[in-house]
Amino acid sequence: MLSENRKPVLETTDLSLMLDDNAAQPVSSVSMSLHEREITLLLGPGGCGKSSLALCLNGIYPHAIESVVSGNIKIYGNSTDWNDPGLTAQTVGIVFQDPDSQFCMLTVEQELAFCLENIGCPRENIGARIHDALKIVHMDGCLDHPIHQLSGGQKQRIAIAAALALRPKVLILDEPTSNLDPVTAKQLAESIDAIRKLLPMTILLIEHQLDPWMEYIDHLVVMNKEGTVQYEGHPLPFFAHQAPAADLAGIWQPRAALLHRKLSEETGRLGEEIAEDQSLLPLSARGLIATWTAYPAHTRDKAIRLLEAPLRKKQPTATVNKDKPCEIRKNEGFASKDDVLLRANRLTFARRHNIVLQNVNLAIRAGELMAITGRNGAGKSTLISLLSGLLEPSSGEVVLHGQPLGRWKETLLRSRIGCIFQHPEHQFVADTVYDELAFSMRLQKRSEEEIRQRVGELLKQYRLEGHEACSPFALSQGQKRRLGVAAMLTDEQQILLCDEPTFGQDAYAANELMTSLRARADLGLAVVVITHDMEFVQEYADRVIVLNHGCIQFEGSPRTLWSMPEPFLSEQGLVPPMASQLLIRLQEAKGDAGSAK
Amino acid sequence: MLALQNSKSKPSRRHLFLALGRLNPSIKAMTVVLCVVLLSLAFDPVTIASALLLTLLMTWLFGNIAWNRWLLLFAPFLILALGYFWTAALFPREAIQPDSVLILSMGPFKMTNQSFQIALALCLRTLLFSALSLLFILTTDPVRLMLSLMQQCKLPPKLAYGILAGFRFLPLFREELAIMQRAHRVRGAGRIRRTPRSLLYAFKRYSIPLLAGAIHKSERAAVAMISRGFTGKSDRDFYTRVQITWRDGLFMALMLAIVAFSFGLSHFLGSLRWYNGEL
C-alpha cells in the first residue's frame, strides 16, 4: 500500500468548523489528505473534534446542522459543493459508534432499501445492490432479520453494508469497535481490510482501541486538543518519537509498541535500534512477535523471564500475596484475603421466558479485583444488577455477610454495595456537580464542613475543579464518567461493581481509573469490573470470570485463562493480551530450538 | 402494529384467502373509519350487536391473530364497557318515560326497559369500536403502514420516516427508565415519598436525563439518516410497493356489507333507531 504514486482521494485545506456561538472551534484549520485504498487512522485526545471533523467531511456540517465551515474539501482534485446530501452520501459514507441509534427501519432489507431509495436508485437495481452490499460484509443470509435482534457486531456490519450500498469513495468509521468484544472487533478489522482491497475504497478510521487495527493502518493523522492537526504521516515515526507527548495528551498508543519499549528497556536492548532505525518499532501483535522471535536466544530467554514475572504475581493464591502490607487491611477491619463478602448461589434470571443467566455460582472476596468478560449480550450487566440487589433473581440467592440480600435494609445494603453504571448520565441525581458529590454524604448526615472538605478533595482528584456549579449533564463525556465514579466513591462501600468503567475514556483517564480501582482492592475492599479490554484484565485483575450464554464458562486467574486452548478463547470472544501472546510464541520458539538441537 | 414488538407471540403463518395482514394499510384504515362513521349513526342493540359479531368473525377468519393476545388487549375495553353499562342503566341521564317497563329493582336502584336498551347500546358501541380498531392495529405492520401512507396518501417522507425512527425508540425509552431507577436506587435516592414536593423533585430527576437522552438519540438518528442520503424529497422510487389489489376492494365490500346487513336486520326486526345524541 505504500507505493510512491499514492493517489489522494480526499484532501482538506484549512478546514475549520465554527458552531453558532463563535467561541469554540471544534475543528480548526485542518489540512490532511486521504489516499486511495489506504486506511488512515485519526487519533486525538477525548473531545478534540474527531467526530466533528468526520461530519464536516460528509457535509452534515454545515448543511444539516447549522454551523460555519470554512476552508475546502477536494475529492479527486475537484472542489466539492455539498448542496445535495444525496450526492454527498454517495461520495463519503459514515458508520457511527452506537449501533442502536443509526438505523431507522426495522429489518435489514428495509434499512438497505431505505438508503438506496434515498439516492434515487431505480427500483429494479435495488435488490441486486442490497445483495452485493450484504455479501461484502458476509451477512447475506439475514435479509429479513429484525435489526434489534442482531448482536452488536452484526449491527455494525449492517451499518457498514448500509454505507457500502451507496458505493462511496471514502468510508469513515467512527469508533466502530468500541462496543464489541475483542474477537468480533478483530474480525471487523479484518473484513474492513478485505473490503478496501476488494473495492477501491479509502477509509478514515477514528478509534481508541488500536490493537485490532494496527497492522492495517497506512497513514496516521493526530489531532490535538485545539482541533488542529498535530501530526500527519506514517504511523511509525509518531509512535517512535512522540510517545511521551502522546501519553501526556491521553492519546491511546498501540500496546505492541508500549510492550516492546518496556521489554527493550528491561532486557538491556534499550532503544538502541529504535534510535537508529524506526522501522523496528512493532505496532501490531504480529510485528511484535516477529521482532522478538528474531532476537538472539539469550535476549529471548530474558524476555520470557520478564514476561512471566508479572503473570505469576497475579495468581490469587494466598501465598504469593503474603508480601502485600497486611496493616492496611487490618485497619479496614477485614480478617483475611479469602474473606468472602458476597456469594451467589445457583443464580438464575429469566426475562420473559428468555433465560439470561442460568445457575451462576460465584464468590466475591475482600481485597480482590475481579473482572467479568464475555461476548456482547452474554448477561454481564444483568449479573451485576443481580449481585447488587437491584434485580431479583428468578431462582437462587445472593448472600452478603451470610444474609440474603432480600433481608437487608435498603439503606444498609446501599452503604455496603456500590455500583457504577455503563452510562454515567443515568446515575446523576443532583443539579450541580458539587451537590452530586455531596449527595450521599448528606444522606449520611455528615456535617457541612466535612462535606465541603471531602468534595474539595474529590474535585481535585478527579480533575473536576472549576465545574462545581455546572449541571452534571453539561459536562463532557469523560468528565461525566469521572464524576459518576467520584460520586460513587464518596461512600466507602465494601463492594464496588463497575459496568465497563473505561468505555469512551481517553488513555490517561482509563489507566488512572483502573489504578484507583486497583488501589481500592489493595485496601481490602472488593471490586468487580466488567470489561472487554484484556490488557486491563491482565494488568489489574486477580481473578477473571468469562460469562457466555448465561453460564460461567471459565473462572480463575488471568494467567490460566490465557493458557486455555486457542479455540476456547476465540469461542468466548477473547483475544489474549499482547504480553501473553508474545510469551507463548517465544516459548514455542524456544521449544523448537531445543528440539532442533 | 404491536405484533412486531415481540415475535415470540407470532402465530403460525396460515395461508388465507383474504389475509388482513397483507391488505393495503391505507385502504384498510379507510374502511375501518368508514364503518365506524356509518355504525355510529345507529343506536340500538340489534344493529350494533350484529355488526360486532360479524367484525369478530372477520377478525377470527382472516386476522391470523393469537387469541390470547387479542383478548388481553380487548379486556380493558370490556371492563370499560361493563362499567358504562351499569352506570347508564342505573343512572340514566334522560328522564325515564313513565310507561317504560321496570325490569330490575334493587333497593333504590331501578332499571327500566328503556334505560336498559340505551345502556346496552352504549356498551356495545364501545366494544364494537374497539373491536374495529383492534382489527386494524393487530394486523398492520408499521413499516407497511408508513410505506402505504407515502405511496397512496402522499404523506411527506420526512414525516413518515421520522415517525418510523421514533417508533424504534419506544422500547429503548422504557429500558432506559428502568436502568435509571436502578441507578438512582444505588445512589440511595430510590425511594420517593408521596409528598407533592418530592414527587415534583423525582419527576424532574427522571425527566431531565430522559429528555436529554432523547434529544441526543434523535440528533444521532437524524445525522445517520442524512448521512445515508435522506433528503426528504417526495419523488422516491420505492423498493417495496404497497399496492392496491382486488383483495382490498373485496375487504371494503365485505365490511360495508356487514354494516348494511346489520342495519337491514335491525330494520327488518323493527328495532332500528338512529343516534340522537344520547350519552
PDB file of C-alpha atoms in Angstrom, chain B residues 3-251:
ATOM      1  CA  ALA B   3     -47.356  -7.630  16.955  1.00  0.00           C
ATOM      2  CA  LEU B   4     -43.998  -6.531  15.672  1.00  0.00           C
ATOM      3  CA  GLN B   5     -42.608  -5.836  19.086  1.00  0.00           C
ATOM      4  CA  ASN B   6     -42.436  -9.384  20.276  1.00  0.00           C
ATOM      5  CA  SER B   7     -42.000 -12.020  17.694  1.00  0.00           C
ATOM      6  CA  LYS B   8     -42.467 -14.717  20.325  1.00  0.00           C
ATOM      7  CA  SER B   9     -46.230 -14.494  20.261  1.00  0.00           C
ATOM      8  CA  LYS B  10     -46.397 -14.517  16.486  1.00  0.00           C
ATOM      9  CA  PRO B  11     -48.951 -17.134  15.473  1.00  0.00           C
ATOM     10  CA  SER B  12     -48.216 -19.654  12.793  1.00  0.00           C
ATOM     11  CA  ARG B  13     -48.460 -18.385   9.263  1.00  0.00           C
ATOM     12  CA  ARG B  14     -51.637 -19.570   7.656  1.00  0.00           C
ATOM     13  CA  HIS B  15     -52.335 -19.045   4.018  1.00  0.00           C
ATOM     14  CA  LEU B  16     -55.555 -17.213   3.982  1.00  0.00           C
ATOM     15  CA  PHE B  17     -57.814 -16.266   1.203  1.00  0.00           C
ATOM     16  CA  LEU B  18     -58.016 -12.708   2.479  1.00  0.00           C
ATOM     17  CA  ALA B  19     -55.191 -12.215   4.985  1.00  0.00           C
ATOM     18  CA  LEU B  20     -55.828  -8.910   6.705  1.00  0.00           C
ATOM     19  CA  GLY B  21     -52.101  -8.507   7.336  1.00  0.00           C
ATOM     20  CA  ARG B  22     -51.414  -8.408   3.604  1.00  0.00           C
ATOM     21  CA  LEU B  23     -54.027  -5.845   2.699  1.00  0.00           C
ATOM     22  CA  ASN B  24     -53.156  -2.304   1.832  1.00  0.00           C
ATOM     23  CA  PRO B  25     -52.988  -0.482   5.194  1.00  0.00           C
ATOM     24  CA  SER B  26     -54.372   2.798   3.858  1.00  0.00           C
ATOM     25  CA  ILE B  27     -57.430   1.151   2.348  1.00  0.00           C
ATOM     26  CA  LYS B  28     -57.871  -0.920   5.482  1.00  0.00           C
ATOM     27  CA  ALA B  29     -57.725   2.205   7.654  1.00  0.00           C
ATOM     28  CA  MET B  30     -60.185   3.982   5.373  1.00  0.00           C
ATOM     29  CA  THR B  31     -62.598   1.049   5.508  1.00  0.00           C
ATOM     30  CA  VAL B  32     -62.436   0.856   9.280  1.00  0.00           C
ATOM     31  CA  VAL B  33     -63.038   4.588   9.635  1.00  0.00           C
ATOM     32  CA  LEU B  34     -65.937   4.393   7.203  1.00  0.00           C
ATOM     33  CA  CYS B  35     -67.505   1.539   9.180  1.00  0.00           C
ATOM     34  CA  VAL B  36     -67.081   3.455  12.439  1.00  0.00           C
ATOM     35  CA  VAL B  37     -68.747   6.547  10.976  1.00  0.00           C
ATOM     36  CA  LEU B  38     -71.660   4.618   9.494  1.00  0.00           C
ATOM     37  CA  LEU B  39     -72.257   2.470  12.554  1.00  0.00           C
ATOM     38  CA  SER B  40     -72.107   5.443  14.879  1.00  0.00           C
ATOM     39  CA  LEU B  41     -75.378   6.549  13.300  1.00  0.00           C
ATOM     40  CA  ALA B  42     -77.194   3.566  14.741  1.00  0.00           C
ATOM     41  CA  PHE B  43     -78.265   3.437  18.368  1.00  0.00           C
ATOM     42  CA  ASP B  44     -79.976   0.178  19.012  1.00  0.00           C
ATOM     43  CA  PRO B  45     -78.554  -3.015  20.442  1.00  0.00           C
ATOM     44  CA  VAL B  46     -79.513  -5.189  17.488  1.00  0.00           C
ATOM     45  CA  THR B  47     -77.653  -3.299  14.739  1.00  0.00           C
ATOM     46  CA  ILE B  48     -74.565  -2.931  16.856  1.00  0.00           C
ATOM     47  CA  ALA B  49     -74.549  -6.462  18.251  1.00  0.00           C
ATOM     48  CA  SER B  50     -74.856  -7.859  14.763  1.00  0.00           C
ATOM     49  CA  ALA B  51     -72.041  -5.661  13.461  1.00  0.00           C
ATOM     50  CA  LEU B  52     -69.886  -6.576  16.455  1.00  0.00           C
ATOM     51  CA  LEU B  53     -70.390 -10.291  15.963  1.00  0.00           C
ATOM     52  CA  LEU B  54     -69.619 -10.078  12.255  1.00  0.00           C
ATOM     53  CA  THR B  55     -66.497  -7.968  12.923  1.00  0.00           C
ATOM     54  CA  LEU B  56     -65.272 -10.575  15.381  1.00  0.00           C
ATOM     55  CA  LEU B  57     -65.972 -13.221  12.763  1.00  0.00           C
ATOM     56  CA  MET B  58     -63.886 -11.279  10.219  1.00  0.00           C
ATOM     57  CA  THR B  59     -61.046 -10.910  12.718  1.00  0.00           C
ATOM     58  CA  TRP B  60     -61.148 -14.591  13.520  1.00  0.00           C
ATOM     59  CA  LEU B  61     -61.392 -15.768   9.927  1.00  0.00           C
ATOM     60  CA  PHE B  62     -58.845 -13.513   8.255  1.00  0.00           C
ATOM     61  CA  GLY B  63     -56.901 -11.826  11.034  1.00  0.00           C
ATOM     62  CA  ASN B  64     -54.402 -14.561  11.910  1.00  0.00           C
ATOM     63  CA  ILE B  65     -54.063 -13.120  15.411  1.00  0.00           C
ATOM     64  CA  ALA B  66     -53.233 -15.105  18.531  1.00  0.00           C
ATOM     65  CA  TRP B  67     -56.436 -15.096  20.539  1.00  0.00           C
ATOM     66  CA  ASN B  68     -54.817 -14.728  23.929  1.00  0.00           C
ATOM     67  CA  ARG B  69     -53.188 -11.547  22.674  1.00  0.00           C
ATOM     68  CA  TRP B  70     -56.404 -10.233  21.254  1.00  0.00           C
ATOM     69  CA  LEU B  71     -58.249 -10.917  24.489  1.00  0.00           C
ATOM     70  CA  LEU B  72     -55.533  -9.250  26.534  1.00  0.00           C
ATOM     71  CA  LEU B  73     -55.883  -6.063  24.537  1.00  0.00           C
ATOM     72  CA  PHE B  74     -59.659  -6.312  24.390  1.00  0.00           C
ATOM     73  CA  ALA B  75     -60.082  -6.887  28.146  1.00  0.00           C
ATOM     74  CA  PRO B  76     -59.691  -3.246  29.216  1.00  0.00           C
ATOM     75  CA  PHE B  77     -62.394  -2.211  26.767  1.00  0.00           C
ATOM     76  CA  LEU B  78     -64.612  -4.971  28.049  1.00  0.00           C
ATOM     77  CA  ILE B  79     -64.264  -3.712  31.620  1.00  0.00           C
ATOM     78  CA  LEU B  80     -64.858  -0.164  30.452  1.00  0.00           C
ATOM     79  CA  ALA B  81     -67.967  -1.242  28.551  1.00  0.00           C
ATOM     80  CA  LEU B  82     -69.385  -3.094  31.554  1.00  0.00           C
ATOM     81  CA  GLY B  83     -68.858  -0.059  33.732  1.00  0.00           C
ATOM     82  CA  TYR B  84     -70.546   2.031  31.088  1.00  0.00           C
ATOM     83  CA  PHE B  85     -73.442  -0.382  31.025  1.00  0.00           C
ATOM     84  CA  TRP B  86     -74.105  -0.295  34.759  1.00  0.00           C
ATOM     85  CA  THR B  87     -73.861   3.437  35.167  1.00  0.00           C
ATOM     86  CA  ALA B  88     -76.009   4.121  32.127  1.00  0.00           C
ATOM     87  CA  ALA B  89     -78.563   1.510  33.143  1.00  0.00           C
ATOM     88  CA  LEU B  90     -78.932   2.541  36.765  1.00  0.00           C
ATOM     89  CA  PHE B  91     -78.414   6.273  36.445  1.00  0.00           C
ATOM     90  CA  PRO B  92     -79.947   7.240  33.114  1.00  0.00           C
ATOM     91  CA  ARG B  93     -79.307  10.808  32.046  1.00  0.00           C
ATOM     92  CA  GLU B  94     -82.621  11.310  30.415  1.00  0.00           C
ATOM     93  CA  ALA B  95     -85.878  11.290  32.247  1.00  0.00           C
ATOM     94  CA  ILE B  96     -87.341   7.840  32.196  1.00  0.00           C
ATOM     95  CA  GLN B  97     -90.575   7.635  30.348  1.00  0.00           C
ATOM     96  CA  PRO B  98     -93.219   6.584  32.810  1.00  0.00           C
ATOM     97  CA  ASP B  99     -94.584   3.866  30.531  1.00  0.00           C
ATOM     98  CA  SER B 100     -91.213   2.073  30.367  1.00  0.00           C
ATOM     99  CA  VAL B 101     -91.371  -1.377  31.902  1.00  0.00           C
ATOM    100  CA  LEU B 102     -89.467  -1.900  35.105  1.00  0.00           C
ATOM    101  CA  ILE B 103     -87.203  -4.909  34.677  1.00  0.00           C
ATOM    102  CA  LEU B 104     -84.998  -4.761  37.746  1.00  0.00           C
ATOM    103  CA  SER B 105     -85.379  -3.223  41.144  1.00  0.00           C
ATOM    104  CA  MET B 106     -82.802  -3.405  43.875  1.00  0.00           C
ATOM    105  CA  GLY B 107     -83.470  -1.090  46.795  1.00  0.00           C
ATOM    106  CA  PRO B 108     -83.109   2.436  45.476  1.00  0.00           C
ATOM    107  CA  PHE B 109     -81.823   1.224  42.048  1.00  0.00           C
ATOM    108  CA  LYS B 110     -84.354   0.737  39.342  1.00  0.00           C
ATOM    109  CA  MET B 111     -83.708  -0.315  35.788  1.00  0.00           C
ATOM    110  CA  THR B 112     -86.354   0.207  33.195  1.00  0.00           C
ATOM    111  CA  ASN B 113     -86.528  -1.378  29.800  1.00  0.00           C
ATOM    112  CA  GLN B 114     -85.696   1.910  28.121  1.00  0.00           C
ATOM    113  CA  SER B 115     -82.610   2.617  30.184  1.00  0.00           C
ATOM    114  CA  PHE B 116     -81.534  -0.991  29.691  1.00  0.00           C
ATOM    115  CA  GLN B 117     -81.766  -0.557  25.917  1.00  0.00           C
ATOM    116  CA  ILE B 118     -79.755   2.643  25.958  1.00  0.00           C
ATOM    117  CA  ALA B 119     -77.130   1.206  28.286  1.00  0.00           C
ATOM    118  CA  LEU B 120     -76.765  -1.917  26.175  1.00  0.00           C
ATOM    119  CA  ALA B 121     -76.380   0.144  23.025  1.00  0.00           C
ATOM    120  CA  LEU B 122     -73.726   2.341  24.625  1.00  0.00           C
ATOM    121  CA  CYS B 123     -71.843  -0.646  25.950  1.00  0.00           C
ATOM    122  CA  LEU B 124     -71.951  -2.489  22.649  1.00  0.00           C
ATOM    123  CA  ARG B 125     -70.820   0.617  20.768  1.00  0.00           C
ATOM    124  CA  THR B 126     -67.696   0.768  22.922  1.00  0.00           C
ATOM    125  CA  LEU B 127     -66.986  -2.865  22.196  1.00  0.00           C
ATOM    126  CA  LEU B 128     -67.693  -2.508  18.503  1.00  0.00           C
ATOM    127  CA  PHE B 129     -65.380   0.439  18.004  1.00  0.00           C
ATOM    128  CA  SER B 130     -62.598  -1.205  19.966  1.00  0.00           C
ATOM    129  CA  ALA B 131     -63.045  -4.447  18.009  1.00  0.00           C
ATOM    130  CA  LEU B 132     -62.792  -2.498  14.745  1.00  0.00           C
ATOM    131  CA  SER B 133     -59.700  -0.686  15.967  1.00  0.00           C
ATOM    132  CA  LEU B 134     -58.046  -3.905  17.069  1.00  0.00           C
ATOM    133  CA  LEU B 135     -58.851  -5.436  13.708  1.00  0.00           C
ATOM    134  CA  PHE B 136     -56.733  -2.718  12.165  1.00  0.00           C
ATOM    135  CA  ILE B 137     -53.996  -2.369  14.771  1.00  0.00           C
ATOM    136  CA  LEU B 138     -53.211  -6.034  15.239  1.00  0.00           C
ATOM    137  CA  THR B 139     -52.983  -6.823  11.556  1.00  0.00           C
ATOM    138  CA  THR B 140     -50.934  -3.834  10.417  1.00  0.00           C
ATOM    139  CA  ASP B 141     -47.160  -3.658  10.193  1.00  0.00           C
ATOM    140  CA  PRO B 142     -45.990  -0.106  10.975  1.00  0.00           C
ATOM    141  CA  VAL B 143     -43.471  -0.070   8.138  1.00  0.00           C
ATOM    142  CA  ARG B 144     -46.094  -1.139   5.595  1.00  0.00           C
ATOM    143  CA  LEU B 145     -48.500   1.426   7.019  1.00  0.00           C
ATOM    144  CA  MET B 146     -45.962   4.214   6.544  1.00  0.00           C
ATOM    145  CA  LEU B 147     -44.989   2.997   3.083  1.00  0.00           C
ATOM    146  CA  SER B 148     -48.628   2.864   2.097  1.00  0.00           C
ATOM    147  CA  LEU B 149     -49.336   6.299   3.556  1.00  0.00           C
ATOM    148  CA  MET B 150     -46.463   7.669   1.487  1.00  0.00           C
ATOM    149  CA  GLN B 151     -47.447   5.820  -1.660  1.00  0.00           C
ATOM    150  CA  GLN B 152     -51.220   6.150  -1.584  1.00  0.00           C
ATOM    151  CA  CYS B 153     -51.868   9.157   0.607  1.00  0.00           C
ATOM    152  CA  LYS B 154     -48.836  11.240  -0.387  1.00  0.00           C
ATOM    153  CA  LEU B 155     -47.629  11.634   3.174  1.00  0.00           C
ATOM    154  CA  PRO B 156     -44.279  13.511   3.030  1.00  0.00           C
ATOM    155  CA  PRO B 157     -41.370  11.045   3.530  1.00  0.00           C
ATOM    156  CA  LYS B 158     -39.795  13.400   6.042  1.00  0.00           C
ATOM    157  CA  LEU B 159     -42.731  12.841   8.365  1.00  0.00           C
ATOM    158  CA  ALA B 160     -43.186   9.145   7.637  1.00  0.00           C
ATOM    159  CA  TYR B 161     -39.563   8.099   8.163  1.00  0.00           C
ATOM    160  CA  GLY B 162     -39.358  10.371  11.200  1.00  0.00           C
ATOM    161  CA  ILE B 163     -42.290   8.514  12.748  1.00  0.00           C
ATOM    162  CA  LEU B 164     -40.682   5.180  11.943  1.00  0.00           C
ATOM    163  CA  ALA B 165     -37.381   6.212  13.509  1.00  0.00           C
ATOM    164  CA  GLY B 166     -39.260   7.373  16.593  1.00  0.00           C
ATOM    165  CA  PHE B 167     -41.168   4.117  16.717  1.00  0.00           C
ATOM    166  CA  ARG B 168     -37.875   2.261  17.070  1.00  0.00           C
ATOM    167  CA  PHE B 169     -37.013   4.319  20.146  1.00  0.00           C
ATOM    168  CA  LEU B 170     -40.118   3.482  22.176  1.00  0.00           C
ATOM    169  CA  PRO B 171     -38.851   0.236  23.718  1.00  0.00           C
ATOM    170  CA  LEU B 172     -35.464   1.874  24.334  1.00  0.00           C
ATOM    171  CA  PHE B 173     -37.096   4.520  26.498  1.00  0.00           C
ATOM    172  CA  ARG B 174     -38.732   2.017  28.769  1.00  0.00           C
ATOM    173  CA  GLU B 175     -35.418   0.247  29.164  1.00  0.00           C
ATOM    174  CA  GLU B 176     -33.634   3.481  29.956  1.00  0.00           C
ATOM    175  CA  LEU B 177     -36.139   4.474  32.620  1.00  0.00           C
ATOM    176  CA  ALA B 178     -35.735   1.093  34.309  1.00  0.00           C
ATOM    177  CA  ILE B 179     -31.942   1.439  34.289  1.00  0.00           C
ATOM    178  CA  MET B 180     -32.197   4.939  35.697  1.00  0.00           C
ATOM    179  CA  GLN B 181     -34.456   3.859  38.530  1.00  0.00           C
ATOM    180  CA  ARG B 182     -31.911   1.229  39.441  1.00  0.00           C
ATOM    181  CA  ALA B 183     -29.038   3.685  39.198  1.00  0.00           C
ATOM    182  CA  HIS B 184     -30.804   6.116  41.494  1.00  0.00           C
ATOM    183  CA  ARG B 185     -31.508   3.365  43.974  1.00  0.00           C
ATOM    184  CA  VAL B 186     -27.798   2.650  44.130  1.00  0.00           C
ATOM    185  CA  ARG B 187     -27.180   6.274  44.994  1.00  0.00           C
ATOM    186  CA  GLY B 188     -29.666   5.988  47.832  1.00  0.00           C
ATOM    187  CA  ALA B 189     -32.180   8.147  46.000  1.00  0.00           C
ATOM    188  CA  GLY B 190     -34.552   5.419  45.017  1.00  0.00           C
ATOM    189  CA  ARG B 191     -37.352   5.904  47.488  1.00  0.00           C
ATOM    190  CA  ILE B 192     -39.780   8.616  46.586  1.00  0.00           C
ATOM    191  CA  ARG B 193     -42.003   9.961  49.313  1.00  0.00           C
ATOM    192  CA  ARG B 194     -45.583  10.682  48.375  1.00  0.00           C
ATOM    193  CA  THR B 195     -45.449  14.378  49.130  1.00  0.00           C
ATOM    194  CA  PRO B 196     -46.090  16.783  46.249  1.00  0.00           C
ATOM    195  CA  ARG B 197     -42.674  18.333  46.688  1.00  0.00           C
ATOM    196  CA  SER B 198     -40.682  15.144  46.489  1.00  0.00           C
ATOM    197  CA  LEU B 199     -42.852  13.868  43.645  1.00  0.00           C
ATOM    198  CA  LEU B 200     -42.105  17.016  41.703  1.00  0.00           C
ATOM    199  CA  TYR B 201     -38.431  16.589  42.525  1.00  0.00           C
ATOM    200  CA  ALA B 202     -38.494  12.972  41.342  1.00  0.00           C
ATOM    201  CA  PHE B 203     -40.266  13.983  38.160  1.00  0.00           C
ATOM    202  CA  LYS B 204     -37.527  16.493  37.460  1.00  0.00           C
ATOM    203  CA  ARG B 205     -34.825  13.999  38.287  1.00  0.00           C
ATOM    204  CA  TYR B 206     -36.110  11.461  35.797  1.00  0.00           C
ATOM    205  CA  SER B 207     -37.441  13.701  33.076  1.00  0.00           C
ATOM    206  CA  ILE B 208     -34.310  15.770  32.524  1.00  0.00           C
ATOM    207  CA  PRO B 209     -31.978  12.848  31.812  1.00  0.00           C
ATOM    208  CA  LEU B 210     -34.668  11.109  29.750  1.00  0.00           C
ATOM    209  CA  LEU B 211     -35.253  14.211  27.663  1.00  0.00           C
ATOM    210  CA  ALA B 212     -31.534  14.874  27.362  1.00  0.00           C
ATOM    211  CA  GLY B 213     -31.073  11.297  26.228  1.00  0.00           C
ATOM    212  CA  ALA B 214     -33.950  11.594  23.776  1.00  0.00           C
ATOM    213  CA  ILE B 215     -32.530  14.740  22.216  1.00  0.00           C
ATOM    214  CA  HIS B 216     -29.151  13.077  21.954  1.00  0.00           C
ATOM    215  CA  LYS B 217     -30.590   9.957  20.348  1.00  0.00           C
ATOM    216  CA  SER B 218     -32.775  11.825  17.922  1.00  0.00           C
ATOM    217  CA  GLU B 219     -29.864  14.010  16.881  1.00  0.00           C
ATOM    218  CA  ARG B 220     -27.761  10.968  16.190  1.00  0.00           C
ATOM    219  CA  ALA B 221     -30.580   9.266  14.316  1.00  0.00           C
ATOM    220  CA  ALA B 222     -31.102  12.395  12.220  1.00  0.00           C
ATOM    221  CA  VAL B 223     -27.412  12.603  11.390  1.00  0.00           C
ATOM    222  CA  ALA B 224     -27.404   8.917  10.496  1.00  0.00           C
ATOM    223  CA  MET B 225     -30.416   9.383   8.197  1.00  0.00           C
ATOM    224  CA  ILE B 226     -28.852  12.319   6.401  1.00  0.00           C
ATOM    225  CA  SER B 227     -25.546  10.539   6.034  1.00  0.00           C
ATOM    226  CA  ARG B 228     -27.472   7.796   4.262  1.00  0.00           C
ATOM    227  CA  GLY B 229     -28.582  10.301   1.730  1.00  0.00           C
ATOM    228  CA  PHE B 230     -32.043  11.008   3.098  1.00  0.00           C
ATOM    229  CA  THR B 231     -33.258  14.365   1.893  1.00  0.00           C
ATOM    230  CA  GLY B 232     -36.982  14.094   2.369  1.00  0.00           C
ATOM    231  CA  LYS B 233     -37.659  14.506  -1.345  1.00  0.00           C
ATOM    232  CA  SER B 234     -41.028  13.074  -2.224  1.00  0.00           C
ATOM    233  CA  ASP B 235     -40.127  11.557  -5.609  1.00  0.00           C
ATOM    234  CA  ARG B 236     -38.904   8.240  -4.315  1.00  0.00           C
ATOM    235  CA  ASP B 237     -38.873   5.010  -6.244  1.00  0.00           C
ATOM    236  CA  PHE B 238     -40.000   2.621  -3.543  1.00  0.00           C
ATOM    237  CA  TYR B 239     -38.361  -0.775  -3.413  1.00  0.00           C
ATOM    238  CA  THR B 240     -41.341  -2.248  -1.616  1.00  0.00           C
ATOM    239  CA  ARG B 241     -44.513  -1.169  -3.325  1.00  0.00           C
ATOM    240  CA  VAL B 242     -47.625  -1.467  -1.257  1.00  0.00           C
ATOM    241  CA  GLN B 243     -50.207  -1.983  -3.939  1.00  0.00           C
ATOM    242  CA  ILE B 244     -53.967  -1.905  -4.044  1.00  0.00           C
ATOM    243  CA  THR B 245     -55.402  -5.197  -5.239  1.00  0.00           C
ATOM    244  CA  TRP B 246     -58.827  -6.719  -5.697  1.00  0.00           C
ATOM    245  CA  ARG B 247     -58.480  -8.095  -2.177  1.00  0.00           C
ATOM    246  CA  ASP B 248     -58.631  -4.576  -0.785  1.00  0.00           C
ATOM    247  CA  GLY B 249     -61.824  -3.963  -2.734  1.00  0.00           C
ATOM    248  CA  LEU B 250     -63.224  -7.248  -1.505  1.00  0.00           C
ATOM    249  CA  PHE B 251     -62.371  -6.371   2.099  1.00  0.00           C
TER     250      PHE B 251
END
